Amino acid sequence: MTRQNVHWPLAGLLLIGLFAQSASPQDTQRQDGIKTARKALSENRLTDAEKMFLAAIQEAQELGSEQVRLAEAKEGLAIVYSMQGKFTQAESVHRGAAEIFEKVYGPNSPEAWGAWNNLALLYRAEGKYAEAEPLFRKKVEDARERFGPESAVVAANVEQLADLYVDQGKSAQAEPLYRQAVAMWETTEGPDYPYATRMLFRLAQICRSQARTAEAESFYLQVISIYDKHAVIRDRTLPKVLENYAGLLRDEGRSVEASEAESRAKRLKPRETQNPPN
């Protein structure tokens, strides 16, 4: 099974690390050690970061009462291991951090949420879908409980679950989830919200792969319409959408329309600076 590249934005690290403002000098020194390790990680100095996080873990374990800092150091070390390709070690350390955060702050706390999320993303990157799926499902359920049944947070987590199914080639399971997520985004942010374009593009691709041409065209046109209303993202992401739309038109024998779409994609492409939705 092919492993995907793991790119960690340090989201988990941003969710953890809060400590009392009235900390003692010893507390401050220990916390500074974790901050220094995080800085090394952010600078991609993985060997240095690994040593620093291991030292912080050892110190917290020796003190016994430093459960939060132990979890913080474990989560940082797990991210280092993930970036180094040491996935087995990363899994164990991520889980350990999540369990501590859950015990200290509660199962729905931002700290526990971030740690479990990182473990879910790691499983997905490894292709361990059976292990990843219950964690992604749990995230959806927890988001519904915390933020309401149709919030933007729920939509984002539903989308992640759908992406997991796409990774496995399970478009039948992914499609209704993308539709749910799009509906949630439209409810919370309006019908032309740019973030929804990624899911609409995925829906277009699913429909096209199943020869549901009319539905696919409708989704492509919806994506193009939204991009046309948002010039900042249009020139960066629209060319790929137009190329796929042109492919659909050519499959239908509509060569003139396909050529028009391709020409527009070429005009925009020199200004493209980032990857399109995938």
mmCIF file with all atom_site columns, C-alpha atoms in Angstrom, residues 102-217:
data_model
loop_
_atom_site.group_PDB
_atom_site.id
_atom_site.type_symbol
_atom_site.label_atom_id
_atom_site.label_alt_id
_atom_site.label_comp_id
_atom_site.label_asym_id
_atom_site.label_entity_id
_atom_site.label_seq_id
_atom_site.pdbx_PDB_ins_code
_atom_site.Cartn_x
_atom_site.Cartn_y
_atom_site.Cartn_z
_atom_site.occupancy
_atom_site.B_iso_or_equiv
_atom_site.pdbx_formal_charge
_atom_site.auth_seq_id
_atom_site.auth_comp_id
_atom_site.auth_asym_id
_atom_site.auth_atom_id
_atom_site.pdbx_PDB_model_num
ATOM 1   C CA . GLU A 1 102 ? -8.236  13.513 27.118  1.00 0.00 ? 102 GLU A CA 1
ATOM 2   C CA . LYS A 1 103 ? -7.718  12.555 30.752  1.00 0.00 ? 103 LYS A CA 1
ATOM 3   C CA . VAL A 1 104 ? -6.578  16.028 31.840  1.00 0.00 ? 104 VAL A CA 1
ATOM 4   C CA . TYR A 1 105 ? -8.824  18.281 29.739  1.00 0.00 ? 105 TYR A CA 1
ATOM 5   C CA . GLY A 1 106 ? -11.679 16.018 28.644  1.00 0.00 ? 106 GLY A CA 1
ATOM 6   C CA . PRO A 1 107 ? -12.459 14.097 25.433  1.00 0.00 ? 107 PRO A CA 1
ATOM 7   C CA . ASN A 1 108 ? -13.833 17.125 23.559  1.00 0.00 ? 108 ASN A CA 1
ATOM 8   C CA . SER A 1 109 ? -11.099 19.563 24.520  1.00 0.00 ? 109 SER A CA 1
ATOM 9   C CA . PRO A 1 110 ? -9.072  21.337 21.798  1.00 0.00 ? 110 PRO A CA 1
ATOM 10  C CA . GLU A 1 111 ? -5.948  19.642 23.143  1.00 0.00 ? 111 GLU A CA 1
ATOM 11  C CA . ALA A 1 112 ? -7.329  16.111 22.830  1.00 0.00 ? 112 ALA A CA 1
ATOM 12  C CA . TRP A 1 113 ? -9.027  16.990 19.547  1.00 0.00 ? 113 TRP A CA 1
ATOM 13  C CA . GLY A 1 114 ? -5.750  18.161 18.011  1.00 0.00 ? 114 GLY A CA 1
ATOM 14  C CA . ALA A 1 115 ? -3.836  15.081 19.131  1.00 0.00 ? 115 ALA A CA 1
ATOM 15  C CA . TRP A 1 116 ? -6.457  12.607 17.881  1.00 0.00 ? 116 TRP A CA 1
ATOM 16  C CA . ASN A 1 117 ? -6.677  14.561 14.630  1.00 0.00 ? 117 ASN A CA 1
ATOM 17  C CA . ASN A 1 118 ? -2.938  14.225 14.080  1.00 0.00 ? 118 ASN A CA 1
ATOM 18  C CA . LEU A 1 119 ? -3.153  10.479 14.676  1.00 0.00 ? 119 LEU A CA 1
ATOM 19  C CA . ALA A 1 120 ? -6.051  10.184 12.205  1.00 0.00 ? 120 ALA A CA 1
ATOM 20  C CA . LEU A 1 121 ? -4.090  12.100 9.568   1.00 0.00 ? 121 LEU A CA 1
ATOM 21  C CA . LEU A 1 122 ? -1.075  9.875  10.145  1.00 0.00 ? 122 LEU A CA 1
ATOM 22  C CA . TYR A 1 123 ? -3.130  6.716  9.688   1.00 0.00 ? 123 TYR A CA 1
ATOM 23  C CA . ARG A 1 124 ? -4.560  8.146  6.470   1.00 0.00 ? 124 ARG A CA 1
ATOM 24  C CA . ALA A 1 125 ? -1.103  9.050  5.188   1.00 0.00 ? 125 ALA A CA 1
ATOM 25  C CA . GLU A 1 126 ? 0.063   5.520  5.909   1.00 0.00 ? 126 GLU A CA 1
ATOM 26  C CA . GLY A 1 127 ? -2.906  4.010  4.107   1.00 0.00 ? 127 GLY A CA 1
ATOM 27  C CA . LYS A 1 128 ? -4.183  2.474  7.353   1.00 0.00 ? 128 LYS A CA 1
ATOM 28  C CA . TYR A 1 129 ? -7.768  3.225  6.498   1.00 0.00 ? 129 TYR A CA 1
ATOM 29  C CA . ALA A 1 130 ? -9.366  0.773  8.917   1.00 0.00 ? 130 ALA A CA 1
ATOM 30  C CA . GLU A 1 131 ? -7.597  2.528  11.796  1.00 0.00 ? 131 GLU A CA 1
ATOM 31  C CA . ALA A 1 132 ? -8.237  6.019  10.416  1.00 0.00 ? 132 ALA A CA 1
ATOM 32  C CA . GLU A 1 133 ? -11.955 5.712  9.701   1.00 0.00 ? 133 GLU A CA 1
ATOM 33  C CA . PRO A 1 134 ? -13.250 5.429  13.296  1.00 0.00 ? 134 PRO A CA 1
ATOM 34  C CA . LEU A 1 135 ? -11.141 8.438  14.298  1.00 0.00 ? 135 LEU A CA 1
ATOM 35  C CA . PHE A 1 136 ? -12.492 10.549 11.413  1.00 0.00 ? 136 PHE A CA 1
ATOM 36  C CA . ARG A 1 137 ? -16.034 9.431  12.240  1.00 0.00 ? 137 ARG A CA 1
ATOM 37  C CA . LYS A 1 138 ? -15.490 10.324 15.880  1.00 0.00 ? 138 LYS A CA 1
ATOM 38  C CA . LYS A 1 139 ? -14.318 13.778 14.835  1.00 0.00 ? 139 LYS A CA 1
ATOM 39  C CA . VAL A 1 140 ? -17.559 14.316 12.908  1.00 0.00 ? 140 VAL A CA 1
ATOM 40  C CA . GLU A 1 141 ? -19.668 13.202 15.880  1.00 0.00 ? 141 GLU A CA 1
ATOM 41  C CA . ASP A 1 142 ? -17.696 15.323 18.339  1.00 0.00 ? 142 ASP A CA 1
ATOM 42  C CA . ALA A 1 143 ? -17.955 18.355 16.051  1.00 0.00 ? 143 ALA A CA 1
ATOM 43  C CA . ARG A 1 144 ? -21.718 17.954 15.808  1.00 0.00 ? 144 ARG A CA 1
ATOM 44  C CA . GLU A 1 145 ? -21.945 17.771 19.579  1.00 0.00 ? 145 GLU A CA 1
ATOM 45  C CA . ARG A 1 146 ? -19.727 20.796 20.173  1.00 0.00 ? 146 ARG A CA 1
ATOM 46  C CA . PHE A 1 147 ? -20.692 23.124 17.325  1.00 0.00 ? 147 PHE A CA 1
ATOM 47  C CA . GLY A 1 148 ? -24.157 22.065 16.201  1.00 0.00 ? 148 GLY A CA 1
ATOM 48  C CA . PRO A 1 149 ? -25.363 19.717 13.471  1.00 0.00 ? 149 PRO A CA 1
ATOM 49  C CA . GLU A 1 150 ? -24.529 21.901 10.465  1.00 0.00 ? 150 GLU A CA 1
ATOM 50  C CA . SER A 1 151 ? -21.647 24.146 11.432  1.00 0.00 ? 151 SER A CA 1
ATOM 51  C CA . ALA A 1 152 ? -18.585 24.952 9.335   1.00 0.00 ? 152 ALA A CA 1
ATOM 52  C CA . VAL A 1 153 ? -16.482 22.767 11.649  1.00 0.00 ? 153 VAL A CA 1
ATOM 53  C CA . VAL A 1 154 ? -18.773 19.810 11.012  1.00 0.00 ? 154 VAL A CA 1
ATOM 54  C CA . ALA A 1 155 ? -18.590 20.455 7.262   1.00 0.00 ? 155 ALA A CA 1
ATOM 55  C CA . ALA A 1 156 ? -14.789 20.427 7.339   1.00 0.00 ? 156 ALA A CA 1
ATOM 56  C CA . ASN A 1 157 ? -14.723 17.130 9.240   1.00 0.00 ? 157 ASN A CA 1
ATOM 57  C CA . VAL A 1 158 ? -17.322 15.543 6.962   1.00 0.00 ? 158 VAL A CA 1
ATOM 58  C CA . GLU A 1 159 ? -15.124 16.551 4.028   1.00 0.00 ? 159 GLU A CA 1
ATOM 59  C CA . GLN A 1 160 ? -12.106 14.857 5.624   1.00 0.00 ? 160 GLN A CA 1
ATOM 60  C CA . LEU A 1 161 ? -14.096 11.647 6.041   1.00 0.00 ? 161 LEU A CA 1
ATOM 61  C CA . ALA A 1 162 ? -15.154 11.838 2.387   1.00 0.00 ? 162 ALA A CA 1
ATOM 62  C CA . ASP A 1 163 ? -11.516 12.342 1.355   1.00 0.00 ? 163 ASP A CA 1
ATOM 63  C CA . LEU A 1 164 ? -10.634 9.175  3.250   1.00 0.00 ? 164 LEU A CA 1
ATOM 64  C CA . TYR A 1 165 ? -13.164 7.242  1.173   1.00 0.00 ? 165 TYR A CA 1
ATOM 65  C CA . VAL A 1 166 ? -11.812 8.755  -2.049  1.00 0.00 ? 166 VAL A CA 1
ATOM 66  C CA . ASP A 1 167 ? -8.344  7.549  -1.066  1.00 0.00 ? 167 ASP A CA 1
ATOM 67  C CA . GLN A 1 168 ? -9.796  4.036  -0.992  1.00 0.00 ? 168 GLN A CA 1
ATOM 68  C CA . GLY A 1 169 ? -11.681 4.376  -4.255  1.00 0.00 ? 169 GLY A CA 1
ATOM 69  C CA . LYS A 1 170 ? -15.013 4.284  -2.418  1.00 0.00 ? 170 LYS A CA 1
ATOM 70  C CA . SER A 1 171 ? -16.774 7.036  -4.338  1.00 0.00 ? 171 SER A CA 1
ATOM 71  C CA . ALA A 1 172 ? -20.226 5.719  -3.407  1.00 0.00 ? 172 ALA A CA 1
ATOM 72  C CA . GLN A 1 173 ? -19.506 6.463  0.257   1.00 0.00 ? 173 GLN A CA 1
ATOM 73  C CA . ALA A 1 174 ? -17.695 9.725  -0.469  1.00 0.00 ? 174 ALA A CA 1
ATOM 74  C CA . GLU A 1 175 ? -20.315 11.333 -2.709  1.00 0.00 ? 175 GLU A CA 1
ATOM 75  C CA . PRO A 1 176 ? -23.138 11.802 -0.163  1.00 0.00 ? 176 PRO A CA 1
ATOM 76  C CA . LEU A 1 177 ? -20.654 13.155 2.356   1.00 0.00 ? 177 LEU A CA 1
ATOM 77  C CA . TYR A 1 178 ? -19.360 15.762 -0.101  1.00 0.00 ? 178 TYR A CA 1
ATOM 78  C CA . ARG A 1 179 ? -22.955 16.736 -0.856  1.00 0.00 ? 179 ARG A CA 1
ATOM 79  C CA . GLN A 1 180 ? -23.657 17.113 2.872   1.00 0.00 ? 180 GLN A CA 1
ATOM 80  C CA . ALA A 1 181 ? -20.528 19.218 3.367   1.00 0.00 ? 181 ALA A CA 1
ATOM 81  C CA . VAL A 1 182 ? -21.393 21.495 0.431   1.00 0.00 ? 182 VAL A CA 1
ATOM 82  C CA . ALA A 1 183 ? -24.909 22.001 1.804   1.00 0.00 ? 183 ALA A CA 1
ATOM 83  C CA . MET A 1 184 ? -23.477 22.900 5.214   1.00 0.00 ? 184 MET A CA 1
ATOM 84  C CA . TRP A 1 185 ? -21.042 25.416 3.725   1.00 0.00 ? 185 TRP A CA 1
ATOM 85  C CA . GLU A 1 186 ? -23.838 26.977 1.685   1.00 0.00 ? 186 GLU A CA 1
ATOM 86  C CA . THR A 1 187 ? -25.996 27.247 4.805   1.00 0.00 ? 187 THR A CA 1
ATOM 87  C CA . THR A 1 188 ? -23.291 28.776 6.968   1.00 0.00 ? 188 THR A CA 1
ATOM 88  C CA . GLU A 1 189 ? -21.360 30.872 4.433   1.00 0.00 ? 189 GLU A CA 1
ATOM 89  C CA . GLY A 1 190 ? -23.632 31.337 1.421   1.00 0.00 ? 190 GLY A CA 1
ATOM 90  C CA . PRO A 1 191 ? -23.934 29.632 -1.989  1.00 0.00 ? 191 PRO A CA 1
ATOM 91  C CA . ASP A 1 192 ? -20.791 31.159 -3.494  1.00 0.00 ? 192 ASP A CA 1
ATOM 92  C CA . TYR A 1 193 ? -18.366 30.377 -0.689  1.00 0.00 ? 193 TYR A CA 1
ATOM 93  C CA . PRO A 1 194 ? -14.977 29.625 -2.304  1.00 0.00 ? 194 PRO A CA 1
ATOM 94  C CA . TYR A 1 195 ? -14.026 26.805 0.075   1.00 0.00 ? 195 TYR A CA 1
ATOM 95  C CA . ALA A 1 196 ? -16.886 24.677 -1.255  1.00 0.00 ? 196 ALA A CA 1
ATOM 96  C CA . THR A 1 197 ? -15.301 24.603 -4.727  1.00 0.00 ? 197 THR A CA 1
ATOM 97  C CA . ARG A 1 198 ? -12.953 21.790 -3.749  1.00 0.00 ? 198 ARG A CA 1
ATOM 98  C CA . MET A 1 199 ? -15.868 19.513 -2.830  1.00 0.00 ? 199 MET A CA 1
ATOM 99  C CA . LEU A 1 200 ? -17.850 20.534 -5.896  1.00 0.00 ? 200 LEU A CA 1
ATOM 100 C CA . PHE A 1 201 ? -14.829 19.688 -8.033  1.00 0.00 ? 201 PHE A CA 1
ATOM 101 C CA . ARG A 1 202 ? -14.578 16.279 -6.365  1.00 0.00 ? 202 ARG A CA 1
ATOM 102 C CA . LEU A 1 203 ? -18.279 15.697 -7.048  1.00 0.00 ? 203 LEU A CA 1
ATOM 103 C CA . ALA A 1 204 ? -17.768 16.626 -10.686 1.00 0.00 ? 204 ALA A CA 1
ATOM 104 C CA . GLN A 1 205 ? -14.917 14.129 -10.936 1.00 0.00 ? 205 GLN A CA 1
ATOM 105 C CA . ILE A 1 206 ? -16.960 11.367 -9.310  1.00 0.00 ? 206 ILE A CA 1
ATOM 106 C CA . CYS A 1 207 ? -19.917 11.977 -11.621 1.00 0.00 ? 207 CYS A CA 1
ATOM 107 C CA . ARG A 1 208 ? -17.665 12.088 -14.672 1.00 0.00 ? 208 ARG A CA 1
ATOM 108 C CA . SER A 1 209 ? -16.013 8.778  -13.728 1.00 0.00 ? 209 SER A CA 1
ATOM 109 C CA . GLN A 1 210 ? -19.484 7.226  -13.586 1.00 0.00 ? 210 GLN A CA 1
ATOM 110 C CA . ALA A 1 211 ? -20.563 8.703  -16.944 1.00 0.00 ? 211 ALA A CA 1
ATOM 111 C CA . ARG A 1 212 ? -23.127 10.939 -15.233 1.00 0.00 ? 212 ARG A CA 1
ATOM 112 C CA . THR A 1 213 ? -22.303 13.684 -17.679 1.00 0.00 ? 213 THR A CA 1
ATOM 113 C CA . ALA A 1 214 ? -25.086 16.153 -16.972 1.00 0.00 ? 214 ALA A CA 1
ATOM 114 C CA . GLU A 1 215 ? -24.406 16.136 -13.239 1.00 0.00 ? 215 GLU A CA 1
ATOM 115 C CA . ALA A 1 216 ? -20.661 16.430 -13.795 1.00 0.00 ? 216 ALA A CA 1
ATOM 116 C CA . GLU A 1 217 ? -21.125 19.406 -16.109 1.00 0.00 ? 217 GLU A CA 1
#
